[in-house]
mmCIF file of N, CA and C in Angstrom:
data_model
loop_
_atom_site.group_PDB
_atom_site.id
_atom_site.type_symbol
_atom_site.label_atom_id
_atom_site.label_comp_id
_atom_site.label_asym_id
_atom_site.label_seq_id
_atom_site.Cartn_x
_atom_site.Cartn_y
_atom_site.Cartn_z
ATOM 1 N N ALA A 9 218.344 146.982 155.199
ATOM 2 C CA ALA A 9 218.579 147.282 153.633
ATOM 3 C C ALA A 9 219.427 147.702 152.775
ATOM 4 N N VAL A 10 220.174 149.029 152.672
ATOM 5 C CA VAL A 10 221.659 149.542 152.409
ATOM 6 C C VAL A 10 222.630 147.852 153.050
ATOM 7 N N VAL A 11 223.020 147.770 153.920
ATOM 8 C CA VAL A 11 224.028 147.047 153.438
ATOM 9 C C VAL A 11 223.675 145.658 153.482
ATOM 10 N N MET A 12 222.305 145.345 153.998
ATOM 11 C CA MET A 12 222.350 144.038 153.499
ATOM 12 C C MET A 12 222.668 143.903 151.412
ATOM 13 N N SER A 13 222.375 144.969 151.011
ATOM 14 C CA SER A 13 222.885 145.334 149.116
ATOM 15 C C SER A 13 223.810 145.264 148.352
ATOM 16 N N VAL A 14 224.680 145.791 149.622
ATOM 17 C CA VAL A 14 226.093 146.130 149.804
ATOM 18 C C VAL A 14 226.859 144.769 149.794
ATOM 19 N N ALA A 15 225.827 144.313 150.953
ATOM 20 C CA ALA A 15 227.667 142.745 151.811
ATOM 21 C C ALA A 15 226.503 141.578 150.274
ATOM 22 N N GLY A 16 224.839 141.727 150.225
ATOM 23 C CA GLY A 16 224.695 140.318 149.801
ATOM 24 C C GLY A 16 225.099 140.367 147.839
ATOM 25 N N SER A 17 225.515 142.369 147.786
ATOM 26 C CA SER A 17 226.081 141.126 146.001
ATOM 27 C C SER A 17 227.724 141.748 146.442
ATOM 28 N N VAL A 18 227.802 141.867 147.153
ATOM 29 C CA VAL A 18 229.686 141.172 146.973
ATOM 30 C C VAL A 18 229.637 139.606 147.559
ATOM 31 N N LEU A 19 228.425 139.177 147.700
ATOM 32 C CA LEU A 19 228.981 137.915 148.285
ATOM 33 C C LEU A 19 227.770 136.908 147.597
ATOM 34 N N THR A 20 227.021 137.769 146.868
ATOM 35 C CA THR A 20 226.503 136.302 146.737
ATOM 36 C C THR A 20 226.888 136.375 144.558
ATOM 37 N N ALA A 21 227.903 137.503 144.782
ATOM 38 C CA ALA A 21 227.895 137.080 142.996
ATOM 39 C C ALA A 21 229.101 135.466 142.762
ATOM 40 N N GLY A 22 229.513 135.275 143.499
ATOM 41 C CA GLY A 22 230.420 134.072 142.918
ATOM 42 C C GLY A 22 231.298 133.892 144.190
ATOM 43 N N ASN A 23 231.779 134.785 144.939
ATOM 44 C CA ASN A 23 232.620 134.548 145.802
ATOM 45 C C ASN A 23 232.818 134.529 146.943
ATOM 46 N N THR A 24 234.040 133.997 147.011
ATOM 47 C CA THR A 24 234.341 132.894 148.423
ATOM 48 C C THR A 24 233.693 132.959 149.861
ATOM 49 N N GLU A 25 234.718 132.261 150.922
ATOM 50 C CA GLU A 25 234.482 132.978 152.635
ATOM 51 C C GLU A 25 234.955 133.446 152.909
ATOM 52 N N ALA A 26 236.271 133.549 152.431
ATOM 53 C CA ALA A 26 237.368 133.990 152.515
ATOM 54 C C ALA A 26 237.455 135.629 152.392
ATOM 55 N N GLN A 27 236.035 135.659 151.167
ATOM 56 C CA GLN A 27 235.725 137.539 150.878
ATOM 57 C C GLN A 27 235.196 137.881 151.993
ATOM 58 N N ALA A 28 234.224 136.808 152.280
ATOM 59 C CA ALA A 28 233.250 137.538 153.252
ATOM 60 C C ALA A 28 233.786 137.555 153.733
ATOM 61 N N GLN A 29 234.475 136.863 154.701
ATOM 62 C CA GLN A 29 235.083 137.472 156.572
ATOM 63 C C GLN A 29 235.689 138.784 155.962
ATOM 64 N N THR A 30 236.563 138.794 155.040
ATOM 65 C CA THR A 30 237.582 139.646 155.235
ATOM 66 C C THR A 30 236.529 141.674 154.538
ATOM 67 N N LEU A 31 235.096 140.687 154.249
ATOM 68 C CA LEU A 31 234.861 142.047 153.695
ATOM 69 C C LEU A 31 233.768 142.850 156.278
ATOM 70 N N ALA A 32 233.347 141.304 156.609
ATOM 71 C CA ALA A 32 233.138 140.971 158.285
ATOM 72 C C ALA A 32 234.748 141.817 158.904
ATOM 73 N N SER A 33 235.516 142.081 158.526
ATOM 74 C CA SER A 33 236.917 142.844 159.308
ATOM 75 C C SER A 33 237.196 143.892 159.187
ATOM 76 N N THR A 34 236.930 144.127 157.942
ATOM 77 C CA THR A 34 236.955 145.667 157.921
ATOM 78 C C THR A 34 236.110 146.432 157.605
ATOM 79 N N LEU A 35 234.740 145.885 157.475
ATOM 80 C CA LEU A 35 233.601 147.228 157.310
ATOM 81 C C LEU A 35 234.418 147.891 158.573
ATOM 82 N N ARG A 36 234.067 149.202 158.609
ATOM 83 C CA ARG A 36 233.668 149.172 160.117
ATOM 84 C C ARG A 36 232.650 149.557 160.734
ATOM 85 N N GLY A 37 232.101 150.390 159.677
ATOM 86 C CA GLY A 37 230.581 151.602 160.122
ATOM 87 C C GLY A 37 229.943 151.491 158.490
ATOM 88 N N VAL A 38 227.990 151.692 158.576
ATOM 89 C CA VAL A 38 227.405 151.570 157.418
ATOM 90 C C VAL A 38 226.368 153.018 157.500
ATOM 91 N N ILE A 39 226.969 153.617 156.324
ATOM 92 C CA ILE A 39 225.543 154.685 157.018
ATOM 93 C C ILE A 39 224.371 155.312 155.628
ATOM 94 N N CYS A 40 223.547 154.969 155.737
ATOM 95 C CA CYS A 40 222.491 155.545 154.398
ATOM 96 C C CYS A 40 221.676 156.713 155.700
ATOM 97 N N GLN A 41 221.828 157.477 154.152
ATOM 98 C CA GLN A 41 221.482 159.056 154.201
ATOM 99 C C GLN A 41 220.685 160.232 153.908
ATOM 100 N N ALA A 42 219.360 160.226 154.411
ATOM 101 C CA ALA A 42 218.215 160.437 152.687
ATOM 102 C C ALA A 42 217.859 162.294 153.294
ATOM 103 N N LEU A 43 218.019 163.268 152.496
ATOM 104 C CA LEU A 43 217.384 163.963 152.735
ATOM 105 C C LEU A 43 215.450 164.899 152.530
ATOM 106 N N LEU A 44 214.667 165.458 153.118
ATOM 107 C CA LEU A 44 213.872 164.592 153.075
ATOM 108 C C LEU A 44 213.413 165.818 153.767
ATOM 109 N N PRO A 45 211.931 167.271 152.358
ATOM 110 C CA PRO A 45 212.334 168.287 152.288
ATOM 111 C C PRO A 45 211.015 168.234 153.259
ATOM 112 N N SER A 46 211.049 169.880 154.227
ATOM 113 C CA SER A 46 210.117 169.883 155.102
ATOM 114 C C SER A 46 208.030 170.151 154.406
ATOM 115 N N ARG A 47 207.597 170.296 155.756
ATOM 116 C CA ARG A 47 205.921 170.461 155.472
ATOM 117 C C ARG A 47 205.424 171.989 154.676
ATOM 118 N N GLN A 48 207.101 172.828 155.068
ATOM 119 C CA GLN A 48 206.928 174.253 154.628
ATOM 120 C C GLN A 48 207.520 174.035 152.842
ATOM 121 N N GLY A 49 207.821 172.900 152.588
ATOM 122 C CA GLY A 49 208.716 173.567 150.995
ATOM 123 C C GLY A 49 210.803 174.760 151.171
ATOM 124 N N ASP A 50 210.295 174.259 152.457
ATOM 125 C CA ASP A 50 211.857 175.566 152.518
ATOM 126 C C ASP A 50 212.934 175.476 152.847
ATOM 127 N N ALA A 51 213.326 174.240 152.987
ATOM 128 C CA ALA A 51 214.346 173.287 153.699
ATOM 129 C C ALA A 51 213.903 171.836 152.894
ATOM 130 N N TYR A 52 215.610 171.164 153.588
ATOM 131 C CA TYR A 52 215.877 169.525 153.604
ATOM 132 C C TYR A 52 215.570 169.689 155.236
ATOM 133 N N HIS A 53 216.321 168.581 155.364
ATOM 134 C CA HIS A 53 216.106 167.845 156.771
ATOM 135 C C HIS A 53 216.428 166.688 155.787
ATOM 136 N N LEU A 54 217.737 166.889 156.741
ATOM 137 C CA LEU A 54 218.567 164.582 157.101
ATOM 138 C C LEU A 54 218.140 163.522 158.140
ATOM 139 N N ALA A 55 217.304 162.491 157.825
ATOM 140 C CA ALA A 55 217.482 161.767 158.278
ATOM 141 C C ALA A 55 219.029 159.689 157.770
ATOM 142 N N SER A 56 218.717 160.173 159.042
ATOM 143 C CA SER A 56 220.265 158.605 158.817
ATOM 144 C C SER A 56 219.915 157.707 159.509
ATOM 145 N N GLU A 57 220.509 156.266 159.403
ATOM 146 C CA GLU A 57 220.882 154.962 160.025
ATOM 147 C C GLU A 57 222.069 155.036 160.175
ATOM 148 N N CYS A 58 222.615 154.623 160.728
ATOM 149 C CA CYS A 58 224.035 154.348 161.377
ATOM 150 C C CYS A 58 224.174 152.939 162.172
ATOM 151 N N LEU A 59 224.633 152.273 160.904
ATOM 152 C CA LEU A 59 225.278 150.579 161.595
ATOM 153 C C LEU A 59 227.166 150.170 162.012
ATOM 154 N N THR A 60 227.047 150.627 163.122
ATOM 155 C CA THR A 60 228.588 149.919 163.456
ATOM 156 C C THR A 60 228.735 149.104 164.553
ATOM 157 N N MET A 61 230.406 148.522 163.556
ATOM 158 C CA MET A 61 229.770 147.672 163.630
ATOM 159 C C MET A 61 230.744 146.764 164.669
ATOM 160 N N THR A 62 230.169 145.570 165.643
ATOM 161 C CA THR A 62 229.855 144.724 166.563
ATOM 162 C C THR A 62 230.268 143.821 166.149
ATOM 163 N N PRO A 63 230.940 142.927 166.752
ATOM 164 C CA PRO A 63 231.454 141.416 166.622
ATOM 165 C C PRO A 63 229.859 140.563 166.025
ATOM 166 N N GLU A 64 229.058 141.030 167.144
ATOM 167 C CA GLU A 64 227.832 140.236 165.836
ATOM 168 C C GLU A 64 227.858 141.353 164.826
ATOM 169 N N PHE A 65 227.727 141.823 164.035
ATOM 170 C CA PHE A 65 227.251 142.359 163.003
ATOM 171 C C PHE A 65 228.437 141.310 161.781
ATOM 172 N N SER A 66 229.911 141.454 161.999
ATOM 173 C CA SER A 66 230.823 141.030 161.683
ATOM 174 C C SER A 66 230.617 138.764 161.740
ATOM 175 N N ALA A 67 229.508 138.972 162.438
ATOM 176 C CA ALA A 67 229.096 137.098 163.163
ATOM 177 C C ALA A 67 228.493 136.649 161.157
ATOM 178 N N LEU A 68 227.533 137.825 161.339
ATOM 179 C CA LEU A 68 226.087 137.997 160.869
ATOM 180 C C LEU A 68 226.654 137.630 159.523
ATOM 181 N N ILE A 69 227.308 138.975 159.215
ATOM 182 C CA ILE A 69 228.040 138.616 157.511
ATOM 183 C C ILE A 69 228.811 137.793 157.179
ATOM 184 N N THR A 70 229.871 137.302 158.114
ATOM 185 C CA THR A 70 230.731 136.406 157.994
ATOM 186 C C THR A 70 229.999 134.193 157.334
ATOM 187 N N ALA A 71 228.360 134.835 158.456
ATOM 188 C CA ALA A 71 228.013 133.521 157.473
ATOM 189 C C ALA A 71 226.918 133.736 156.430
ATOM 190 N N GLY A 72 226.548 135.113 156.207
ATOM 191 C CA GLY A 72 226.228 135.245 154.717
ATOM 192 C C GLY A 72 224.741 135.488 154.994
ATOM 193 N N ASN A 73 224.415 135.598 156.591
ATOM 194 C CA ASN A 73 223.393 135.824 156.945
ATOM 195 C C ASN A 73 222.533 137.070 157.642
ATOM 196 N N PHE A 74 222.469 138.312 155.886
ATOM 197 C CA PHE A 74 222.281 139.457 155.796
ATOM 198 C C PHE A 74 220.558 138.872 156.354
ATOM 199 N N ALA A 75 219.874 138.345 156.405
ATOM 200 C CA ALA A 75 218.583 138.541 157.187
ATOM 201 C C ALA A 75 218.613 138.831 158.378
ATOM 202 N N GLY A 76 219.035 138.365 159.218
ATOM 203 C CA GLY A 76 219.589 138.958 160.342
ATOM 204 C C GLY A 76 220.119 140.129 160.407
ATOM 205 N N LEU A 77 220.679 140.965 159.504
ATOM 206 C CA LEU A 77 221.180 142.783 160.278
ATOM 207 C C LEU A 77 220.166 143.558 160.111
ATOM 208 N N ARG A 78 218.915 143.432 160.077
ATOM 209 C CA ARG A 78 218.145 144.627 160.036
ATOM 210 C C ARG A 78 216.830 143.838 161.944
ATOM 211 N N THR A 79 217.044 142.914 162.741
ATOM 212 C CA THR A 79 217.404 142.409 163.068
ATOM 213 C C THR A 79 218.065 143.041 164.786
ATOM 214 N N LEU A 80 219.557 142.632 164.367
ATOM 215 C CA LEU A 80 220.166 143.092 165.197
ATOM 216 C C LEU A 80 220.790 144.590 164.891
ATOM 217 N N LEU A 81 220.230 145.053 164.145
ATOM 218 C CA LEU A 81 220.100 146.606 164.431
ATOM 219 C C LEU A 81 219.042 147.004 164.658
ATOM 220 N N ASP A 82 218.490 146.559 165.424
ATOM 221 C CA ASP A 82 216.993 147.630 165.607
ATOM 222 C C ASP A 82 217.458 147.014 167.012
ATOM 223 N N GLN A 83 217.688 145.756 167.503
ATOM 224 C CA GLN A 83 218.498 145.861 168.956
ATOM 225 C C GLN A 83 219.455 147.117 169.466
ATOM 226 N N GLU A 84 220.273 146.884 168.692
ATOM 227 C CA GLU A 84 221.963 147.252 168.818
ATOM 228 C C GLU A 84 220.677 148.854 169.083
ATOM 229 N N THR A 85 220.201 149.399 167.821
ATOM 230 C CA THR A 85 218.855 151.189 167.991
ATOM 231 C C THR A 85 219.355 151.475 169.491
ATOM 232 N N LEU A 86 218.770 150.448 170.182
ATOM 233 C CA LEU A 86 217.960 150.565 172.165
ATOM 234 C C LEU A 86 219.398 151.318 172.648
ATOM 235 N N ASP A 87 220.233 150.544 172.480
ATOM 236 C CA ASP A 87 221.337 150.974 173.220
ATOM 237 C C ASP A 87 222.023 152.356 172.578
ATOM 238 N N PRO A 88 222.308 153.102 173.240
ATOM 239 C CA PRO A 88 221.763 154.938 172.446
ATOM 240 C C PRO A 88 224.537 154.694 173.028
ATOM 241 N N SER A 89 224.555 153.209 173.982
ATOM 242 C CA SER A 89 225.700 153.495 173.468
ATOM 243 C C SER A 89 226.853 153.337 172.292
ATOM 244 N N SER A 90 225.594 152.773 171.041
ATOM 245 C CA SER A 90 226.295 151.726 170.518
ATOM 246 C C SER A 90 226.868 152.241 169.255
ATOM 247 N N GLY A 91 226.229 152.644 169.530
ATOM 248 C CA GLY A 91 226.406 153.922 167.359
ATOM 249 C C GLY A 91 225.467 154.461 166.734
ATOM 250 N N THR A 92 225.167 153.000 166.993
ATOM 251 C CA THR A 92 224.250 152.253 165.552
ATOM 252 C C THR A 92 222.595 153.340 166.365
ATOM 253 N N HIS A 93 221.726 153.720 165.309
ATOM 254 C CA HIS A 93 220.363 153.809 165.263
ATOM 255 C C HIS A 93 219.794 153.458 163.514
ATOM 256 N N SER A 94 219.263 154.108 163.925
ATOM 257 C CA SER A 94 217.645 153.061 162.173
ATOM 258 C C SER A 94 217.516 154.379 161.620
ATOM 259 N N MET A 95 216.776 154.413 160.953
ATOM 260 C CA MET A 95 216.134 154.986 159.129
ATOM 261 C C MET A 95 215.059 155.697 160.539
ATOM 262 N N ASN A 96 214.497 154.332 160.796
ATOM 263 C CA ASN A 96 213.114 154.669 160.852
ATOM 264 C C ASN A 96 212.687 155.679 162.392
ATOM 265 N N ASP A 97 213.588 155.737 163.330
ATOM 266 C CA ASP A 97 214.123 156.283 164.708
ATOM 267 C C ASP A 97 214.048 157.534 163.888
ATOM 268 N N GLU A 98 214.406 158.066 163.090
ATOM 269 C CA GLU A 98 215.623 159.576 162.550
ATOM 270 C C GLU A 98 213.768 159.843 162.017
ATOM 271 N N LEU A 99 213.384 159.292 161.276
ATOM 272 C CA LEU A 99 211.759 159.206 160.916
ATOM 273 C C LEU A 99 211.381 160.289 161.869
ATOM 274 N N LYS A 100 211.004 159.003 162.696
ATOM 275 C CA LYS A 100 209.708 158.836 163.598
ATOM 276 C C LYS A 100 209.883 159.984 164.730
ATOM 277 N N ARG A 101 210.955 160.630 164.833
ATOM 278 C CA ARG A 101 211.634 161.918 165.269
ATOM 279 C C ARG A 101 211.086 163.394 164.270
ATOM 280 N N LEU A 102 210.975 163.140 163.093
ATOM 281 C CA LEU A 102 210.915 164.221 161.861
ATOM 282 C C LEU A 102 209.068 164.285 161.893
ATOM 283 N N ILE A 103 209.183 163.719 161.619
ATOM 284 C CA ILE A 103 207.217 163.005 161.967
ATOM 285 C C ILE A 103 207.515 163.656 163.443
ATOM 286 N N LYS A 104 207.481 163.635 164.466
ATOM 287 C CA LYS A 104 206.894 163.973 166.352
ATOM 288 C C LYS A 104 206.919 166.038 166.029
ATOM 289 N N GLN A 105 208.478 165.844 165.790
ATOM 290 C CA GLN A 105 208.385 167.714 165.481
ATOM 291 C C GLN A 105 207.955 168.096 164.887
ATOM 292 N N ARG A 106 206.669 167.532 162.944
ATOM 293 C CA ARG A 106 206.442 168.149 162.341
ATOM 294 C C ARG A 106 207.099 168.857 161.510
ATOM 295 N N LYS A 107 208.517 167.743 161.373
ATOM 296 C CA LYS A 107 209.386 168.878 160.200
ATOM 297 C C LYS A 107 209.408 169.009 158.721
ATOM 298 N N VAL A 108 208.383 167.023 159.091
ATOM 299 C CA VAL A 108 208.671 166.250 156.947
ATOM 300 C C VAL A 108 207.142 165.498 157.260
ATOM 301 N N SER A 109 206.487 164.996 156.148
ATOM 302 C CA SER A 109 205.026 164.015 156.150
ATOM 303 C C SER A 109 205.284 162.954 156.630
ATOM 304 N N VAL A 110 204.276 162.352 156.841
ATOM 305 C CA VAL A 110 204.516 160.909 156.971
ATOM 306 C C VAL A 110 204.848 160.363 155.557
ATOM 307 N N ASP A 111 204.967 161.054 154.600
ATOM 308 C CA ASP A 111 204.401 160.060 152.815
ATOM 309 C C ASP A 111 206.230 161.195 152.781
ATOM 310 N N ASP A 112 206.644 161.862 153.360
ATOM 311 C CA ASP A 112 208.201 161.507 152.563
ATOM 312 C C ASP A 112 208.857 161.253 153.576
ATOM 313 N N ALA A 113 208.306 161.257 154.870
ATOM 314 C CA ALA A 113 209.253 159.773 155.611
ATOM 315 C C ALA A 113 209.008 158.161 155.044
ATOM 316 N N ARG A 114 208.408 157.612 154.290
ATOM 317 C CA ARG A 114 207.607 156.336 154.375
ATOM 318 C C ARG A 114 208.502 156.571 153.004
ATOM 319 N N ARG A 115 208.329 157.020 152.226
ATOM 320 C CA ARG A 115 209.879 156.539 151.233
ATOM 321 C C ARG A 115 210.852 157.037 151.541
ATOM 322 N N ALA A 116 210.907 157.170 152.391
ATOM 323 C CA ALA A 116 213.219 157.867 152.700
ATOM 324 C C ALA A 116 213.123 156.106 153.716
ATOM 325 N N SER A 117 212.419 155.811 154.670
ATOM 326 C CA SER A 117 212.581 154.555 155.152
ATOM 327 C C SER A 117 212.868 153.358 154.698
ATOM 328 N N THR A 118 214.246 153.062 154.757
ATOM 329 C CA THR A 118 214.522 151.493 154.084
ATOM 330 C C THR A 118 214.480 150.341 155.539
ATOM 331 N N ASP A 119 213.153 149.803 155.857
ATOM 332 C CA ASP A 119 213.283 149.291 156.852
ATOM 333 C C ASP A 119 211.315 149.707 156.108
ATOM 334 N N PRO A 120 211.016 149.043 155.373
ATOM 335 C CA PRO A 120 209.176 150.241 154.923
ATOM 336 C C PRO A 120 208.051 148.957 156.079
ATOM 337 N N LEU A 121 208.599 147.476 155.784
ATOM 338 C CA LEU A 121 207.548 146.676 156.502
ATOM 339 C C LEU A 121 207.475 146.668 157.839
ATOM 340 N N ASN A 122 208.402 147.846 158.876
ATOM 341 C CA ASN A 122 207.926 147.719 160.450
ATOM 342 C C ASN A 122 208.103 149.919 159.941
ATOM 343 N N PHE A 123 207.972 150.568 159.062
ATOM 344 C CA PHE A 123 206.992 151.744 159.410
ATOM 345 C C PHE A 123 206.179 151.974 159.399
ATOM 346 N N ALA A 124 205.336 151.229 159.948
ATOM 347 C CA ALA A 124 203.651 151.645 160.285
ATOM 348 C C ALA A 124 203.621 152.095 161.766
ATOM 349 N N ASP A 125 205.521 150.715 162.389
ATOM 350 C CA ASP A 125 205.204 151.533 163.939
ATOM 351 C C ASP A 125 206.168 152.965 163.911
ATOM 352 N N VAL A 126 206.064 153.287 163.038
ATOM 353 C CA VAL A 126 206.663 155.393 163.242
ATOM 354 C C VAL A 126 205.771 156.243 163.896
ATOM 355 N N ILE A 127 204.727 155.080 162.987
ATOM 356 C CA ILE A 127 203.721 157.006 163.263
ATOM 357 C C ILE A 127 201.952 156.039 163.603
ATOM 358 N N SER A 128 202.015 155.091 164.210
ATOM 359 C CA SER A 128 201.446 154.645 165.624
ATOM 360 C C SER A 128 201.378 155.333 165.977
ATOM 361 N N PRO A 129 200.294 155.197 166.734
ATOM 362 C CA PRO A 129 200.202 156.525 168.121
ATOM 363 C C PRO A 129 200.939 156.164 169.414
ATOM 364 N N ASN A 130 201.507 155.105 169.162
ATOM 365 C CA ASN A 130 202.341 155.510 170.847
ATOM 366 C C ASN A 130 203.262 156.156 171.372
#
Protein backbone atom coordinates (compact mmCIF):
# COMPACT_ATOMS: atom_id res chain seq x y z
CA ALA A 1 0.00 0.00 0.00
CA VAL A 2 2.79 2.41 0.85
CA VAL A 3 4.78 1.67 -2.30
CA MET A 4 1.69 1.93 -4.44
CA SER A 5 0.81 5.22 -2.77
CA VAL A 6 4.27 6.73 -3.22
CA ALA A 7 4.80 5.46 -6.74
CA GLY A 8 1.22 6.24 -7.72
CA SER A 9 1.49 9.85 -6.57
CA VAL A 10 4.70 10.29 -8.53
CA LEU A 11 3.41 8.72 -11.71
CA THR A 12 -0.21 9.85 -11.82
CA ALA A 13 0.53 13.53 -11.39
CA GLY A 14 1.13 13.94 -15.13
CA ASN A 15 4.71 12.75 -14.99
CA THR A 16 6.47 11.03 -17.84
CA GLU A 17 7.55 7.50 -18.54
CA ALA A 18 11.15 8.67 -18.10
CA GLN A 19 10.34 9.69 -14.53
CA ALA A 20 8.85 6.25 -13.88
CA GLN A 21 12.05 4.68 -15.18
CA THR A 22 14.13 6.97 -12.97
CA LEU A 23 12.10 6.04 -9.91
CA ALA A 24 12.36 2.33 -10.71
CA SER A 25 16.12 2.50 -11.25
CA THR A 26 16.99 4.63 -8.20
CA LEU A 27 14.65 3.19 -5.58
CA ARG A 28 16.49 0.66 -3.41
CA GLY A 29 13.63 -0.39 -1.21
CA VAL A 30 10.65 0.72 0.81
CA ILE A 31 10.09 0.20 4.52
CA CYS A 32 6.79 0.67 6.31
CA GLN A 33 6.74 0.48 10.11
CA ALA A 34 4.08 0.47 12.79
CA LEU A 35 4.35 0.51 16.57
CA LEU A 36 1.64 -1.55 18.20
CA PRO A 37 0.78 -1.42 21.90
CA SER A 38 1.41 -4.59 23.85
CA ARG A 39 -1.57 -6.52 25.14
CA GLN A 40 -0.56 -5.47 28.66
CA GLY A 41 -0.34 -1.82 27.63
CA ASP A 42 3.14 -1.34 29.08
CA ALA A 43 5.26 -1.49 25.91
CA TYR A 44 5.21 -1.24 22.13
CA HIS A 45 6.16 -3.78 19.49
CA LEU A 46 7.53 -2.95 16.07
CA ALA A 47 6.00 -4.49 12.97
CA SER A 48 7.47 -3.72 9.58
CA GLU A 49 7.16 -4.42 5.90
CA CYS A 50 10.22 -4.26 3.68
CA LEU A 51 10.21 -4.32 -0.08
CA THR A 52 13.73 -4.83 -1.40
CA MET A 53 14.03 -3.80 -5.02
CA THR A 54 14.58 -6.51 -7.60
CA PRO A 55 14.44 -6.33 -11.39
CA GLU A 56 10.86 -7.62 -11.16
CA PHE A 57 9.78 -4.78 -8.86
CA SER A 58 11.55 -2.26 -11.08
CA ALA A 59 9.75 -3.60 -14.14
CA LEU A 60 6.36 -3.26 -12.44
CA ILE A 61 7.06 0.33 -11.41
CA THR A 62 8.37 1.25 -14.85
CA ALA A 63 5.22 -0.20 -16.41
CA GLY A 64 2.99 1.57 -13.88
CA ASN A 65 1.61 -1.81 -12.75
CA PHE A 66 1.17 -0.92 -9.08
CA ALA A 67 -1.52 -3.56 -8.58
CA GLY A 68 1.15 -6.19 -9.22
CA LEU A 69 3.42 -4.94 -6.43
CA ARG A 70 1.44 -6.61 -3.62
CA THR A 71 1.36 -9.95 -5.42
CA LEU A 72 5.10 -9.85 -6.07
CA LEU A 73 5.80 -8.72 -2.49
CA ASP A 74 3.84 -11.72 -1.20
CA GLN A 75 5.79 -14.05 -3.51
CA GLU A 76 9.16 -12.57 -2.52
CA THR A 77 8.24 -12.92 1.16
CA LEU A 78 8.32 -16.70 0.73
CA ASP A 79 12.07 -16.52 0.01
CA PRO A 80 13.93 -15.51 3.19
CA SER A 81 17.02 -14.54 1.18
CA SER A 82 15.05 -11.91 -0.78
CA GLY A 83 15.22 -9.32 2.00
CA THR A 84 11.50 -8.69 1.52
CA HIS A 85 8.87 -9.37 4.16
CA SER A 86 5.24 -8.39 4.57
CA MET A 87 3.56 -6.52 7.38
CA ASN A 88 0.98 -9.29 7.70
CA ASP A 89 3.72 -11.87 8.33
CA GLU A 90 5.14 -9.68 11.09
CA LEU A 91 1.67 -9.15 12.56
CA LYS A 92 0.97 -12.88 12.47
CA ARG A 93 4.18 -13.51 14.44
CA LEU A 94 3.25 -10.89 17.06
CA ILE A 95 -0.28 -12.29 17.41
CA LYS A 96 0.99 -15.88 17.78
CA GLN A 97 3.43 -14.72 20.45
CA ARG A 98 0.45 -13.04 22.18
CA LYS A 99 2.29 -9.72 22.17
CA VAL A 100 -0.39 -7.65 20.40
CA SER A 101 -4.15 -7.81 20.01
CA VAL A 102 -5.83 -8.85 16.78
CA ASP A 103 -7.65 -5.51 16.62
CA ASP A 104 -4.43 -3.49 16.87
CA ALA A 105 -2.79 -5.75 14.29
CA ARG A 106 -5.74 -5.33 11.93
CA ARG A 107 -5.41 -1.54 12.13
CA ALA A 108 -1.69 -1.75 11.34
CA SER A 109 -2.04 -4.07 8.34
CA THR A 110 -0.91 -2.71 4.97
CA ASP A 111 -2.98 -5.44 3.29
CA PRO A 112 -6.34 -5.48 5.08
CA LEU A 113 -7.99 -7.58 2.35
CA ASN A 114 -5.72 -10.50 3.20
CA PHE A 115 -5.52 -9.88 6.93
CA ALA A 116 -8.12 -12.62 7.54
CA ASP A 117 -5.46 -15.12 6.44
CA VAL A 118 -3.28 -13.89 9.31
CA ILE A 119 -5.80 -14.80 11.97
CA SER A 120 -7.05 -18.04 10.42
CA PRO A 121 -6.31 -21.18 12.45
CA ASN A 122 -3.99 -22.64 9.76
